[in-house]
Short mmCIF file of C-alpha atoms and ligand atoms in Angstrom, two decimals:
data_model
loop_
_atom_site.label_atom_id
_atom_site.label_comp_id
_atom_site.label_asym_id
_atom_site.label_seq_id
_atom_site.Cartn_x
_atom_site.Cartn_y
_atom_site.Cartn_z
CA MET A 1273 10.71 -1.10 10.78
CA HIS A 1274 13.35 0.65 9.05
CA PHE A 1275 16.71 -0.24 8.05
CA THR A 1276 19.67 0.92 5.85
CA LEU A 1277 22.88 -0.49 4.58
CA PRO A 1278 25.10 2.40 4.29
CA ASP A 1279 27.92 0.81 2.39
CA ARG A 1280 25.42 -0.36 -0.27
CA ASN A 1281 23.30 2.73 -0.46
CA ALA A 1282 20.37 0.89 -0.02
CA ARG A 1283 17.43 1.51 2.36
CA GLY A 1284 14.77 -0.89 3.64
CA ARG A 1285 11.21 -1.59 5.20
CA ALA A 1286 9.75 -4.43 6.86
CA VAL A 1287 6.29 -4.83 8.11
CA ARG A 1288 3.98 -7.47 9.51
CA LEU A 1289 0.17 -7.12 10.00
CA GLY A 1290 -2.02 -8.98 12.25
CA PRO A 1291 -5.30 -8.08 13.68
CA VAL A 1292 -5.51 -4.66 11.79
CA LEU A 1293 -5.90 -6.92 8.41
CA ASP A 1294 -8.93 -8.74 10.07
CA THR A 1295 -10.44 -5.37 10.89
CA ILE A 1296 -10.24 -3.93 7.57
CA LEU A 1297 -11.23 -7.10 5.76
CA ALA A 1298 -14.24 -7.49 7.95
CA ALA A 1299 -15.85 -4.42 6.53
CA HIS A 1300 -17.22 -6.34 3.59
CA SER A 1301 -17.86 -9.89 2.95
CA TYR A 1302 -15.23 -10.31 0.48
CA PRO A 1303 -14.66 -13.78 -1.09
CA ALA A 1304 -11.08 -15.53 -0.61
CA PRO A 1305 -9.39 -14.36 -3.77
CA VAL A 1306 -10.25 -10.71 -3.08
CA LYS A 1307 -9.36 -11.06 0.71
CA HIS A 1308 -6.08 -12.21 -0.32
CA LEU A 1309 -5.31 -9.60 -3.04
CA LEU A 1310 -6.38 -6.97 -0.41
CA ALA A 1311 -4.13 -8.31 2.34
CA GLN A 1312 -1.21 -8.01 -0.10
CA ALA A 1313 -2.04 -4.49 -1.08
CA LEU A 1314 -2.49 -3.49 2.54
CA ALA A 1315 1.06 -4.94 3.27
CA ILE A 1316 2.43 -2.83 0.47
CA THR A 1317 0.59 0.06 1.36
CA ALA A 1318 1.98 0.23 5.14
CA LEU A 1319 5.60 -0.55 3.49
CA LEU A 1320 5.21 2.29 1.04
CA GLY A 1321 3.56 4.55 3.67
CA THR A 1322 6.50 4.44 6.09
CA LEU A 1323 8.85 5.86 3.34
CA LEU A 1324 6.95 9.01 3.94
CA LYS A 1325 8.92 11.34 6.45
CA ASP A 1326 6.24 13.62 7.10
CA LYS A 1327 3.57 12.60 9.66
CA GLU A 1328 0.87 14.32 7.94
CA GLY A 1329 1.77 12.73 4.67
CA GLN A 1330 -0.48 10.30 3.20
CA LEU A 1331 0.33 7.47 0.64
CA THR A 1332 -2.29 6.06 -1.79
CA LEU A 1333 -2.20 3.14 -3.67
CA GLN A 1334 -5.23 2.37 -6.34
CA ALA A 1335 -5.47 -0.02 -8.88
CA GLN A 1336 -8.06 0.64 -11.43
CA THR A 1337 -9.54 -0.83 -14.56
CA GLN A 1338 -12.33 -0.09 -16.88
CA ASP A 1339 -14.28 -3.64 -16.98
CA GLY A 1340 -12.39 -5.89 -14.86
CA VAL A 1341 -13.77 -8.46 -12.66
CA ILE A 1342 -12.32 -6.06 -9.81
CA ASP A 1343 -12.53 -2.64 -11.28
CA LEU A 1344 -11.31 -0.84 -8.17
CA LEU A 1345 -8.84 -1.52 -5.20
CA VAL A 1346 -7.67 1.43 -3.03
CA CYS A 1347 -5.74 1.60 -0.17
CA ASP A 1348 -4.06 4.51 1.70
CA TYR A 1349 -1.69 5.05 4.87
CA ARG A 1350 -1.54 8.15 7.27
CA ASN A 1351 0.39 8.57 10.33
CA GLY A 1352 0.12 4.86 11.03
CA GLU A 1353 -3.39 4.36 10.01
CA LEU A 1354 -4.28 1.91 7.04
CA ARG A 1355 -7.44 1.57 5.20
CA GLY A 1356 -8.44 0.30 1.84
CA TYR A 1357 -11.56 -1.51 0.13
CA VAL A 1358 -12.36 -3.45 -3.13
CA ARG A 1359 -14.96 -3.16 -5.39
CA HIS A 1360 -15.61 -6.23 -7.54
CA ASP A 1361 -18.19 -8.28 -9.57
CA ARG A 1362 -18.85 -11.19 -7.51
CA ALA A 1363 -20.62 -13.45 -10.44
CA ARG A 1364 -17.61 -12.91 -12.69
CA LEU A 1365 -15.13 -13.83 -9.67
CA ASP A 1366 -16.64 -16.85 -9.08
CA GLU A 1367 -16.23 -18.04 -12.41
CA LEU A 1368 -12.45 -17.54 -12.17
CA GLY A 1369 -11.69 -20.30 -9.65
CA PRO A 1370 -9.53 -20.21 -6.25
CA ASN A 1371 -6.40 -18.48 -7.75
CA PRO A 1372 -6.89 -16.08 -10.23
CA SER A 1373 -4.02 -14.47 -11.94
CA LEU A 1374 -3.81 -10.61 -11.38
CA PHE A 1375 -4.44 -10.31 -15.18
CA SER A 1376 -7.53 -12.20 -14.75
CA LEU A 1377 -8.77 -9.90 -12.11
CA PHE A 1378 -8.01 -6.56 -13.58
CA GLY A 1379 -7.64 -7.42 -17.20
CA ASP A 1380 -5.88 -4.18 -18.74
CA GLY A 1381 -5.67 -2.18 -15.50
CA TYR A 1382 -3.41 0.37 -14.16
CA LEU A 1383 -1.56 1.10 -10.87
CA ALA A 1384 -1.39 4.74 -9.52
CA ILE A 1385 0.83 5.55 -6.63
CA THR A 1386 0.51 9.01 -4.60
CA PHE A 1387 2.75 10.29 -2.16
CA ASP A 1388 0.81 13.43 -0.59
CA LEU A 1389 3.81 15.06 1.25
CA GLY A 1390 1.58 16.70 4.21
CA SER A 1391 2.94 20.07 5.38
CA THR A 1392 4.70 21.08 2.17
CA GLY A 1393 1.49 20.35 0.31
CA GLU A 1394 3.81 18.80 -2.39
CA ARG A 1395 2.28 15.39 -4.21
CA TYR A 1396 3.73 13.07 -6.64
CA GLN A 1397 1.63 10.57 -8.64
CA GLY A 1398 2.76 7.71 -10.97
CA VAL A 1399 0.68 5.85 -13.00
CA VAL A 1400 2.01 2.22 -14.56
CA PRO A 1401 0.25 -0.19 -16.40
CA LEU A 1402 -0.90 -2.89 -14.26
CA GLU A 1403 1.21 -5.77 -15.07
CA GLY A 1404 3.39 -8.71 -13.77
CA GLU A 1405 2.77 -11.80 -11.85
CA SER A 1406 1.59 -9.83 -8.58
CA LEU A 1407 0.84 -6.29 -7.13
CA ALA A 1408 4.31 -6.45 -5.53
CA GLU A 1409 5.76 -6.80 -9.20
CA ALA A 1410 3.43 -4.15 -10.61
CA CYS A 1411 4.89 -1.65 -7.74
CA GLU A 1412 8.21 -2.65 -8.58
CA GLN A 1413 7.67 -1.67 -12.01
CA TYR A 1414 6.13 1.86 -10.53
CA PHE A 1415 9.24 2.47 -8.79
CA LEU A 1416 11.58 1.85 -11.70
CA GLN A 1417 9.44 3.87 -14.20
CA SER A 1418 8.30 6.69 -12.33
CA GLU A 1419 10.97 7.20 -9.66
CA GLN A 1420 13.88 5.43 -11.10
CA ILE A 1421 14.56 3.62 -8.20
CA PRO A 1422 15.64 -0.03 -8.43
CA THR A 1423 13.10 -1.61 -5.72
CA LEU A 1424 12.47 -4.92 -4.60
CA ILE A 1425 9.23 -6.13 -2.70
CA ARG A 1426 8.31 -9.32 -1.26
CA VAL A 1427 4.70 -9.95 0.10
CA ALA A 1428 3.43 -13.25 2.17
CA VAL A 1429 0.03 -13.73 3.54
CA GLN A 1430 -1.51 -16.47 5.17
CA HIS A 1431 -5.20 -17.16 6.10
CA GLY A 1432 -5.38 -19.16 9.31
CA PRO A 1433 -8.05 -20.00 11.90
CA ASP A 1434 -6.89 -16.95 14.03
CA GLY A 1435 -7.23 -14.54 11.17
CA CYS A 1436 -5.12 -13.32 8.38
CA THR A 1437 -1.58 -12.33 8.81
CA ALA A 1438 0.84 -10.78 6.34
CA GLY A 1439 4.56 -9.89 6.18
CA ALA A 1440 6.21 -7.78 3.63
CA LEU A 1441 9.77 -6.42 2.84
CA LEU A 1442 11.12 -3.86 0.54
CA LEU A 1443 14.51 -2.78 -0.48
CA GLN A 1444 15.65 0.13 -2.78
CA HIS A 1445 18.91 1.59 -4.20
CA LEU A 1446 19.53 5.16 -3.62
CA PRO A 1447 23.03 5.68 -5.15
CA ASP A 1448 22.51 9.30 -5.35
CA GLY A 1449 21.18 9.91 -1.67
CA GLU A 1450 17.69 9.83 -0.37
CA GLU A 1451 16.91 13.51 -1.36
CA GLY A 1452 17.29 13.94 -4.83
CA ARG A 1453 14.21 13.03 -6.95
CA GLU A 1454 15.79 13.59 -10.30
CA ARG A 1455 17.51 10.50 -11.31
CA LEU A 1456 18.85 10.61 -14.75
CA HIS A 1457 19.24 6.96 -15.33
CA VAL A 1458 18.73 3.51 -13.52
CA GLN A 1459 21.32 0.95 -13.08
CA LEU A 1460 19.94 -2.23 -12.29
CA ASP A 1461 23.14 -3.96 -12.84
CA HIS A 1462 24.84 -1.63 -10.33
CA PRO A 1463 27.02 -4.13 -8.34
CA GLU A 1464 25.68 -2.82 -4.77
CA TRP A 1465 22.33 -3.35 -5.94
CA GLU A 1466 23.19 -6.83 -7.43
CA HIS A 1467 24.47 -8.14 -4.27
CA VAL A 1468 21.84 -6.46 -1.88
CA SER A 1469 18.83 -7.62 -3.97
CA ILE A 1470 20.12 -11.16 -4.34
CA LEU A 1471 20.35 -11.22 -0.33
CA ALA A 1472 16.76 -9.69 0.28
CA GLY A 1473 15.49 -11.93 -2.63
CA SER A 1474 16.40 -14.95 -0.86
CA ILE A 1475 13.97 -14.28 1.84
CA SER A 1476 11.12 -17.12 1.97
CA GLU A 1477 7.31 -16.79 2.88
CA GLU A 1478 7.91 -18.64 5.90
CA GLU A 1479 10.34 -16.17 7.23
CA LEU A 1480 7.99 -13.27 6.54
CA LEU A 1481 5.22 -14.58 8.29
CA ASP A 1482 7.09 -16.52 11.36
CA PRO A 1483 5.73 -14.93 14.39
CA ALA A 1484 8.83 -16.59 16.20
CA LEU A 1485 11.02 -14.48 14.05
CA ASP A 1486 11.03 -10.77 14.83
CA LEU A 1487 11.78 -8.23 12.19
CA GLU A 1488 15.06 -7.06 13.51
CA SER A 1489 16.39 -10.72 13.33
CA MET A 1490 14.79 -11.32 9.96
CA VAL A 1491 16.65 -8.63 8.31
CA TRP A 1492 19.93 -9.69 10.39
CA ARG A 1493 19.59 -13.05 8.71
CA LEU A 1494 19.32 -11.57 5.42
CA PHE A 1495 22.62 -9.47 5.81
CA HIS A 1496 24.53 -10.53 8.59
CA GLU A 1497 27.51 -10.49 6.44
CA GLU A 1498 27.24 -6.65 5.64
CA ARG A 1499 29.82 -4.43 7.51
CA GLU A 1500 26.82 -2.46 8.94
CA VAL A 1501 23.20 -2.81 9.21
CA ARG A 1502 21.24 0.33 10.73
CA VAL A 1503 17.74 -0.52 12.26
CA HIS A 1504 15.15 1.48 13.62
CA SER A 1505 12.15 -0.19 15.29
CA GLY A 1506 8.76 0.73 13.75
CA ARG A 1507 5.48 1.46 15.19
CA VAL A 1508 2.30 -0.37 15.41
CA LEU A 1509 -0.25 0.27 12.48
CA THR A 1510 -3.84 0.64 13.07
CA ARG A 1511 -6.89 0.80 10.93
CA GLY A 1512 -7.92 4.21 10.41
CA CYS A 1513 -10.88 5.92 8.71
CA ARG A 1514 -11.46 9.77 8.18
CA CYS A 1515 -15.45 9.04 8.01
CA THR A 1516 -16.90 11.19 10.34
CA VAL A 1517 -20.18 13.45 10.49
CA ASP A 1518 -17.95 16.61 10.27
CA HIS A 1519 -15.97 15.44 7.44
CA TYR A 1520 -18.96 14.29 5.26
CA ARG A 1521 -20.78 17.76 6.40
CA ASP A 1522 -17.63 19.53 5.27
CA ILE A 1523 -18.03 18.06 1.93
CA LEU A 1524 -21.45 18.22 1.46
CA SER A 1525 -21.54 22.05 2.36
CA ARG A 1526 -19.30 22.64 -0.70
CA PHE A 1527 -22.24 21.43 -3.08
CA ALA A 1528 -25.11 24.11 -4.21
CA ALA A 1529 -28.09 23.92 -1.96
CA SER A 1530 -30.13 22.94 -4.92
CA GLU A 1531 -27.95 19.94 -5.40
CA ARG A 1532 -28.03 19.04 -1.95
CA ALA A 1533 -32.09 19.17 -1.94
CA GLU A 1534 -31.76 16.47 -4.98
CA MET A 1535 -29.82 14.33 -2.49
CA GLU A 1536 -31.80 14.59 0.75
CA ASP A 1537 -34.13 11.74 1.48
CA GLU A 1538 -37.80 12.53 3.08
CA ASN A 1539 -36.45 13.14 6.48
CA GLY A 1540 -34.08 15.88 5.07
CA GLN A 1541 -30.93 13.84 5.54
CA ILE A 1542 -28.44 12.84 3.10
CA LEU A 1543 -27.13 9.21 3.51
CA VAL A 1544 -23.42 8.92 3.02
CA ASP A 1545 -21.86 5.45 2.53
CA CYS A 1546 -18.11 5.04 3.43
CA SER A 1547 -16.67 2.52 1.53
CA PHE A 1548 -13.62 1.78 3.36
CA CYS A 1549 -15.67 0.75 6.63
CA SER A 1550 -19.18 -0.11 5.37
CA ARG A 1551 -20.60 2.57 7.83
CA GLN A 1552 -23.30 4.68 7.05
CA PHE A 1553 -23.95 8.35 7.99
CA ALA A 1554 -27.09 10.44 7.84
CA ILE A 1555 -25.87 13.97 7.35
CA GLU A 1556 -28.37 17.01 8.09
CA ILE A 1557 -27.69 20.60 6.95
CA ASP A 1558 -29.43 23.46 7.68
ZN1 ZN B 2223 -15.02 4.95 7.07
#
């Protein structure tokens, strides 16, 4: 769901994720802290993905580190489809207890966010240290450092008997307009931003998750004293993966025949795993 506060030069996004999270999380048997982290990452990816204007555009969020307990977390969004997975060291994770900090999970990691703009072929990537209390905080830093856009992100995740749900809110201040990417300085104490970020920051985890509170009402509750709030309703997000036999055949056909021969098993097939959905494909190339 999109909204803008025209008088304050602010734009926002709000998402709620339900069954799509369970579908993505079910691809691997993740321990609880990893499930929680991946659900947060997927909610943030959905928020950032809906900033793309182009239907063919793709947003990729990747957190990575050399020898962390989690060495890779990757999520992407394209045209209403989400996917993601986490690679981690189970034995070391178990030693961390039930509520590991971001630092204990990743150590000295970094966060890369990539906007592929689709039809124009343009690509923006920014990398920031993976610091702060949460992934949301690290993403706020990304926008501040790489894009010079004051940004607030709030995420709540709940694991209930009926599955996992997440709610998330993003607010950004764009005093120079949405289009200009060259921003010379960031003014975090701009009165417009101070005002709206305090309002948005007052949101509670309960409000982010409450199924009885639809997103429009949630935004209205936060900003009801503003002169104008423009709201555009969003779409339903689904789990999507690009793993098809054709896709892998296309990738493998770019390898030299001798290299492919080394990858083949005794049946002349090459086995390829999709990490996003834990499916295996047997590819044959003549
Ligand atoms: Zn897949």
